[in-house]
Amino acid sequence: MITVNPDGKIMVRRCLVTLRPFRLFVLGIGFFTLCFLMTSLGGQFSARRLGDSPFTIRTEVPGGPESRGALRKMSDLLELMVKRMDLLARLENSSELHRTASAAHLAADRLTPGASLIERIQAIAQNVSDIAVKVDQILRHSLILHSKVSEGRRDQCEAPSDPKFPDCSGKVEWMRARWTSDPCYAFFGVDGTECSFLTYLSEVEWFCPPLPWRNQTAARTAPKSLPRVQAVFRSNLSHLLELMGSGKESLIFMKKRTRRFTAQWTKAAKYLAQKLGDTRRDQKQILVHIGFLTEESGDVFSPRVLKGGPLGEMVQWADILAALYVLGHSLRITVSLKELQSNLGVPPGRGNCPLTVPLPFDLIYTDYHGLQQMKQHMGLSFKKYRCRIRVIDTFGTEPAYNHEEYATLHGYRTNWGYWNLNPKQFMTMFPHTPDNSFMGFVSEELNETEKQLIKDGKAGNMAVVYGKEASIWKLQVRTGSLHGKEKFLAILNKYMEIHGTVYYESQRPPEVPAFVKNHGLLPQPEFQQLLRKAKLFIGFGFPYEGPAPLEAIANGCIFLQSRFSPPHSSLNHEFFRGKPTSREVFSQHPYAENFIGKPHVWTVDYNNSDEFETAIKAIMNTQVDPYLPYEYTCAGMMERINAYIQHQDFCAGPSPIPPGVSTAQSPFVLAPNATHLEWAQNISSVPGAWPPTHSLRAWLAAPGRACTDACLDHGLICEPSFFPFLNSQDAFLKLQVPCDSTEWEMHHLYPAFAQPGQECYLQKEPLLFSCAGASTKYQRLCPCRDFRKGQVALCQGCL
């Protein structure tokens, strides 16, 4: 057995305790040194790389002297550690001389690694010292080279005085003061130097001319556009349901609706494919951003879906998605701000910079909430690409509210207007504002067998009230136009059994009279079954212009609504206040009153008990078939949207005939009855104009009459895209209007004729051409067109 002296054990243990922590410490110092060298050298060399930033020319090397000093300090520290280790080892050896030879021998063997470690530390220190010297030489050489480059380019990084770029110097001044206000500038390479400002302002934005020493080919090469793919009708909507996502009650409602209408969309696709024949349709890349469903906008609709809240917007959005998808276009759907930013290519920051890539979408469908979100995050790209945006706008936006400068000066500015878009980019639920485009929605279309079953199953004395929220049933009047709902409900109760679908949780809503049979909030299929049994669908004056009356009429009901006197508008009614329209609403559902009418729609004064009771008696004796206008069928909606996508181009240049410029031959002729102008038959339509100009008819409206009404008086629709062709002295001359003087001004009622002074006024601002608006001072010059039966948005030759 081998024995070991106890004193030797103690000495070995002391050495291990002394050296192991120190060994770990030294290894840590060595690792830190290596990381520091890599970071320091990498940082210094990356400052010289051309790929560091396409816009950066640094005028100094940050941390250069500090890096060299730190390396020297580390080298000195390691040398000091070696000296102290050497001294510690000597003290340890001298204190152990009295030990036995065998113990000393064993201790010496155990101390050998310690001596080896000291040698390694000395080698590391020497290497660090050598590296510090080399780094110092490299940095000195780099600074000399950099100073030469800076001298050569300093005169090229001054804001140029170029009349083609008048805003350049001002933008450079702004960048000097504010470039740190948004991280997006640093993302694009701005670092506080003049060259980075000018490069950013010339290559990312477009306020300065290109720098001559920049690689212009690399900077301005646009990505090649992909070849156009032809759109093909789709019949399977399962992928669309996946694209719509989940997690919100509103999305669940929209997906249920899409599933329920799948067969109708498929049938409509076959019909439209045959109708359009071999007409080529390019597939569009389309982004659909439903802004009102984002958390950032509050998403007030989703929590109310199951509580009787308004569903009109979700009905319309579900149908828009289905129509675009079935038409064969490529869709991307977003309902969050994060998804929107990712799909647009928004750079990190606060939204002041343009997009990182060209916009990959041909069209963007959104709402006012989404429009605001895009403006906040797209920077200058919003102005560049806003012509591709289509805004779903239930109640419409009139030109006077849309033009920012004009709205501000003349009191038309609201929280929802002033976007300076082409008014046709706003798309409404009903065709009430010709200045906008009519988008619409769909209702269920019945075949002849289903229609007959409904007629046979009708209860002749059953009425359903339009109103799922208890607040609509309050006997106190919301609008000031009624004396109280209890009065006409009592009359109705004399003739019919009244049913309601008012939401409640546990107790019957006290607002609903006891004689009303309340079914509670019904799922859509059950609500449709209730309508199929009912004779009458009656409105209380609110909500305005929803989809339910059309669904009721499509299921064989007569719709009874109140007439408003005076008409409701933003001037006298809280609901419309702040909306970007002055439109006067004469009933709860103007479309049903004006475009459908009797016998399907009855509009009466609910304050007149005799008139109301007479209407109820007449309705009891009136038989109607289920009726649905073609424009609210799946085929009608797709036909309309397809025409918009293929023909509406708001990114194109100005009108082929600039406003006010007379041509060699006038395109107008006075109609045989000398009442209006027509497009001359021997003059071909203007190429690219849509609707085609040969459908134009022009009237001089009576004083105080809007063009919307003037055209309707002649069974036509006002067409604002024709205004530029009429905005000339020639049009007044052909109408035999005596113009003693002609003025060009910015006004939403022009072109017009002022009778007292025999003055003719022409429009100076194209965005202010407006079918809406009237004044007793003016006779407006109104462009009208024909329209297809059941499709008011399209003229006879628009397909």
XYZ file of N, CA, C and O in Angstrom, residues 105-201:
388
model
N 8.721 16.244 -3.070
C 8.729 15.704 -4.424
C 7.302 15.607 -4.970
O 7.018 15.986 -6.116
N 6.420 15.105 -4.100
C 5.029 14.987 -4.536
C 4.419 16.359 -4.815
O 3.726 16.555 -5.804
N 4.721 17.337 -3.930
C 4.185 18.684 -4.125
C 4.688 19.300 -5.417
O 3.962 19.994 -6.117
N 5.970 19.077 -5.696
C 6.529 19.628 -6.951
C 5.804 19.057 -8.159
O 5.526 19.762 -9.130
N 5.491 17.753 -8.093
C 4.748 17.146 -9.201
C 3.369 17.777 -9.362
O 2.896 18.013 -10.472
N 2.747 18.099 -8.190
C 1.411 18.654 -8.268
C 1.397 20.106 -8.712
O 0.412 20.606 -9.241
N 2.525 20.812 -8.510
C 2.620 22.218 -8.871
C 3.000 22.426 -10.336
O 2.955 23.545 -10.835
N 3.378 21.388 -11.016
C 3.786 21.530 -12.424
C 2.704 22.160 -13.297
O 2.990 23.048 -14.093
N 1.437 21.766 -13.156
C 0.401 22.432 -13.954
C 0.313 23.912 -13.666
O 0.030 24.713 -14.555
N 0.559 24.320 -12.404
C 0.521 25.739 -12.070
C 1.591 26.501 -12.814
O 1.350 27.592 -13.346
N 2.771 25.938 -12.874
C 3.853 26.609 -13.609
C 3.528 26.694 -15.092
O 3.779 27.704 -15.753
N 2.937 25.604 -15.622
C 2.557 25.608 -17.042
C 1.494 26.673 -17.313
O 1.518 27.346 -18.336
N 0.561 26.832 -16.364
C -0.500 27.819 -16.537
C 0.077 29.220 -16.587
O -0.355 30.070 -17.375
N 1.060 29.480 -15.761
C 1.681 30.815 -15.761
C 2.340 31.102 -17.099
O 2.245 32.208 -17.654
N 2.949 30.085 -17.675
C 3.580 30.288 -18.985
C 2.533 30.607 -20.063
O 2.741 31.447 -20.933
N 1.388 29.940 -19.963
C 0.334 30.178 -20.951
C -0.218 31.601 -20.833
O -0.495 32.263 -21.830
N -0.366 32.042 -19.576
C -0.859 33.396 -19.367
C 0.110 34.412 -19.959
O -0.290 35.399 -20.591
N 1.406 34.140 -19.778
C 2.402 35.045 -20.344
C 2.313 35.083 -21.877
O 2.434 36.141 -22.504
N 2.066 33.921 -22.460
C 1.938 33.870 -23.927
C 0.707 34.645 -24.397
O 0.753 35.362 -25.400
N -0.426 34.503 -23.661
C -1.646 35.228 -24.023
C -1.414 36.720 -23.958
O -1.814 37.494 -24.839
N -0.743 37.150 -22.884
C -0.470 38.572 -22.728
C 0.356 39.112 -23.889
O 0.108 40.199 -24.407
N 1.336 38.330 -24.314
C 2.188 38.762 -25.419
C 1.378 38.850 -26.718
O 1.529 39.800 -27.501
N 0.484 37.865 -26.933
C -0.336 37.876 -28.144
C -1.279 39.071 -28.170
O -1.463 39.727 -29.198
N -1.886 39.355 -26.996
C -2.771 40.506 -26.923
C -2.022 41.783 -27.237
O -2.491 42.675 -27.945
N -0.825 41.887 -26.729
C -0.003 43.075 -26.986
C 0.314 43.207 -28.469
O 0.240 44.295 -29.046
N 0.651 42.076 -29.115
C 0.949 42.114 -30.549
C -0.283 42.520 -31.360
O -0.190 43.319 -32.305
N -1.461 41.965 -30.961
C -2.685 42.290 -31.688
C -3.019 43.762 -31.551
O -3.445 44.428 -32.497
N -2.807 44.316 -30.337
C -3.093 45.735 -30.123
C -2.253 46.608 -31.050
O -2.736 47.596 -31.604
N -1.003 46.239 -31.240
C -0.128 47.008 -32.132
C -0.639 46.936 -33.570
O -0.692 47.943 -34.286
N -1.049 45.720 -34.009
C -1.529 45.554 -35.379
C -2.836 46.321 -35.602
O -3.025 46.952 -36.638
N -3.773 46.259 -34.620
C -5.030 46.996 -34.746
C -4.768 48.479 -34.854
O -5.383 49.201 -35.642
N -3.799 48.952 -34.082
C -3.457 50.372 -34.116
C -2.961 50.773 -35.505
O -3.348 51.813 -36.050
N -2.167 49.913 -36.119
C -1.656 50.209 -37.460
C -2.796 50.215 -38.490
O -2.863 51.090 -39.352
N -3.718 49.223 -38.376
C -4.831 49.132 -39.324
C -5.736 50.349 -39.217
O -6.151 50.946 -40.222
N -6.035 50.760 -37.999
C -6.932 51.889 -37.813
C -6.324 53.187 -38.318
O -7.010 54.028 -38.898
N -5.041 53.360 -38.080
C -4.380 54.570 -38.582
C -4.452 54.628 -40.101
O -4.724 55.665 -40.691
N -4.161 53.481 -40.746
C -4.221 53.431 -42.205
C -5.645 53.706 -42.700
O -5.854 54.420 -43.686
N -6.665 53.134 -41.998
C -8.051 53.315 -42.393
C -8.487 54.767 -42.284
O -9.181 55.294 -43.147
N -8.071 55.459 -41.215
C -8.432 56.857 -41.039
C -7.839 57.735 -42.136
O -8.478 58.663 -42.629
N -6.607 57.430 -42.531
C -5.968 58.205 -43.608
C -6.741 58.020 -44.915
O -7.040 58.973 -45.634
N -7.099 56.744 -45.206
C -7.850 56.460 -46.431
C -9.222 57.119 -46.397
O -9.688 57.692 -47.383
N -9.893 57.073 -45.244
C -11.229 57.645 -45.112
C -11.206 59.154 -45.289
O -12.096 59.743 -45.900
N -10.186 59.798 -44.774
C -10.102 61.255 -44.911
C -9.965 61.655 -46.370
O -10.528 62.661 -46.811
N -9.254 60.852 -47.151
C -9.114 61.155 -48.576
C -10.450 61.008 -49.295
O -10.822 61.843 -50.126
N -11.206 59.935 -48.968
C -12.501 59.733 -49.595
C -13.455 60.853 -49.222
O -14.206 61.386 -50.047
N -13.454 61.246 -47.945
C -14.341 62.311 -47.489
C -14.043 63.616 -48.190
O -14.944 64.358 -48.567
N -12.757 63.922 -48.364
C -12.386 65.165 -49.059
C -12.904 65.146 -50.484
O -13.362 66.153 -51.012
N -12.857 63.936 -51.114
C -13.271 63.848 -52.506
C -14.768 63.995 -52.694
O -15.236 64.412 -53.737
N -15.571 63.663 -51.639
C -17.022 63.664 -51.789
C -17.700 64.775 -51.012
O -18.907 64.921 -51.075
N -16.952 65.535 -50.246
C -17.588 66.551 -49.423
C -18.368 67.548 -50.259
O -19.473 67.941 -49.929
N -17.834 67.928 -51.407
C -18.514 68.907 -52.237
C -19.713 68.282 -52.970
O -20.575 68.982 -53.476
N -19.755 66.920 -53.027
C -20.872 66.252 -53.682
C -22.031 65.986 -52.719
O -23.058 65.477 -53.128
N -21.901 66.267 -51.458
C -22.930 66.016 -50.455
C -23.479 67.322 -49.901
O -23.673 67.468 -48.702
N -23.679 68.267 -50.790
C -24.344 69.504 -50.428
C -25.662 69.577 -51.189
O -25.762 69.137 -52.328
N -26.697 70.118 -50.543
C -28.009 70.198 -51.165
C -27.923 70.984 -52.474
O -27.535 72.157 -52.468
N -28.248 70.364 -53.611
C -28.119 71.051 -54.903
C -29.224 72.083 -55.099
O -30.312 71.973 -54.539
N -28.934 73.058 -55.898
C -29.933 74.058 -56.272
C -30.456 73.706 -57.654
O -29.932 74.138 -58.674
N -31.496 72.879 -57.682
C -32.040 72.365 -58.933
C -33.509 72.775 -59.017
O -34.318 72.404 -58.154
N -33.895 73.552 -60.027
C -35.296 73.991 -60.125
C -36.273 72.828 -60.261
O -37.458 72.984 -59.964
N -35.800 71.675 -60.711
C -36.673 70.515 -60.818
C -36.983 69.908 -59.452
O -37.929 69.131 -59.320
N -36.171 70.254 -58.452
C -36.360 69.727 -57.099
C -36.365 70.894 -56.116
O -35.440 71.073 -55.324
N -37.404 71.728 -56.155
C -37.415 72.948 -55.347
C -37.469 72.700 -53.844
O -37.108 73.561 -53.052
N -37.942 71.515 -53.425
C -38.096 71.239 -52.000
C -36.874 70.566 -51.387
O -36.877 70.264 -50.191
N -35.833 70.330 -52.186
C -34.698 69.538 -51.715
C -34.014 70.179 -50.507
O -33.827 69.533 -49.477
N -33.635 71.436 -50.612
C -32.894 72.079 -49.525
C -33.725 72.137 -48.251
O -33.223 71.926 -47.142
N -35.010 72.410 -48.392
C -35.874 72.452 -47.221
C -35.990 71.089 -46.555
O -36.011 70.996 -45.315
N -36.051 70.027 -47.363
C -36.136 68.687 -46.803
C -34.834 68.300 -46.101
O -34.844 67.609 -45.077
N -33.702 68.737 -46.664
C -32.418 68.462 -46.012
C -32.364 69.155 -44.651
O -31.914 68.576 -43.650
N -32.826 70.403 -44.596
C -32.864 71.120 -43.317
C -33.744 70.368 -42.313
O -33.396 70.257 -41.131
N -34.871 69.880 -42.788
C -35.762 69.131 -41.899
C -35.076 67.872 -41.393
O -35.168 67.534 -40.204
N -34.363 67.174 -42.291
C -33.687 65.941 -41.892
C -32.609 66.220 -40.853
O -32.418 65.425 -39.927
N -31.884 67.338 -41.014
C -30.846 67.662 -40.029
C -31.439 67.775 -38.625
O -30.831 67.336 -37.656
N -32.609 68.376 -38.555
C -33.207 68.635 -37.246
C -34.015 67.459 -36.717
O -34.114 67.271 -35.501
N -34.593 66.610 -37.634
C -35.578 65.630 -37.174
C -35.283 64.196 -37.577
O -36.147 63.336 -37.390
N -34.112 63.892 -38.088
C -33.915 62.545 -38.598
C -33.957 61.482 -37.502
O -34.213 60.301 -37.769
N -33.729 61.882 -36.260
C -33.805 60.925 -35.156
C -35.229 60.781 -34.610
O -35.449 60.009 -33.677
N -36.187 61.514 -35.172
C -37.555 61.464 -34.641
C -38.263 60.163 -34.974
O -39.270 59.837 -34.354
N -37.754 59.418 -35.955
C -38.378 58.156 -36.335
C -37.280 57.149 -36.674
O -36.414 57.436 -37.515
N -37.269 55.969 -36.042
C -36.234 54.960 -36.332
C -36.212 54.503 -37.781
O -35.227 53.917 -38.211
N -37.270 54.780 -38.540
C -37.298 54.304 -39.923
C -36.199 54.960 -40.760
O -35.724 54.368 -41.732
N -35.797 56.188 -40.400
C -34.741 56.846 -41.167
C -33.421 56.096 -41.014
O -32.693 55.888 -41.991
N -33.105 55.687 -39.790
C -31.891 54.890 -39.570
C -31.998 53.542 -40.274
O -31.005 53.014 -40.781
N -33.219 52.984 -40.328
C -33.421 51.715 -41.034
C -33.015 51.845 -42.497
O -32.460 50.909 -43.084
N -33.285 52.996 -43.096
C -32.917 53.232 -44.491
C -31.501 53.782 -44.633
O -31.120 54.195 -45.716
N -30.718 53.821 -43.550
C -29.312 54.177 -43.653
C -28.965 55.599 -43.299
O -27.809 56.001 -43.420
N -29.910 56.411 -42.868
C -29.597 57.780 -42.475
C -28.826 57.747 -41.164
O -29.262 57.102 -40.204
N -27.671 58.433 -41.121
C -26.829 58.404 -39.925
C -26.430 59.793 -39.451
O -25.524 59.951 -38.640
N -27.087 60.830 -39.955
C -26.769 62.180 -39.520
C -25.822 62.925 -40.431
O -25.557 64.109 -40.221
N -25.300 62.277 -41.470
C -24.390 62.936 -42.396
C -25.161 63.493 -43.586
O -26.254 63.024 -43.928
N -24.574 64.501 -44.238
C -25.217 65.131 -45.390
C -25.455 64.136 -46.516
O -26.506 64.145 -47.166
N -24.478 63.266 -46.725
C -24.621 62.296 -47.814
C -25.784 61.336 -47.557
O -26.509 60.977 -48.479
N -25.951 60.919 -46.309
C -27.062 60.006 -46.015
C -28.400 60.710 -46.191
O -29.371 60.105 -46.643
N -28.470 62.018 -45.849
C -29.710 62.770 -46.066
C -30.056 62.815 -47.546
O -31.178 62.530 -47.961
N -29.051 63.207 -48.350
C -29.301 63.381 -49.782
C -29.598 62.061 -50.472
O -30.440 61.993 -51.379
N -28.926 61.004 -50.048
C -29.182 59.711 -50.660
C -30.579 59.230 -50.331
O -31.303 58.724 -51.191
N -30.992 59.413 -49.089
C -32.348 59.023 -48.696
C -33.393 59.835 -49.463
O -34.371 59.288 -49.980
N -33.176 61.134 -49.555
C -34.163 62.015 -50.179
C -34.210 61.863 -51.698
O -35.148 62.329 -52.341
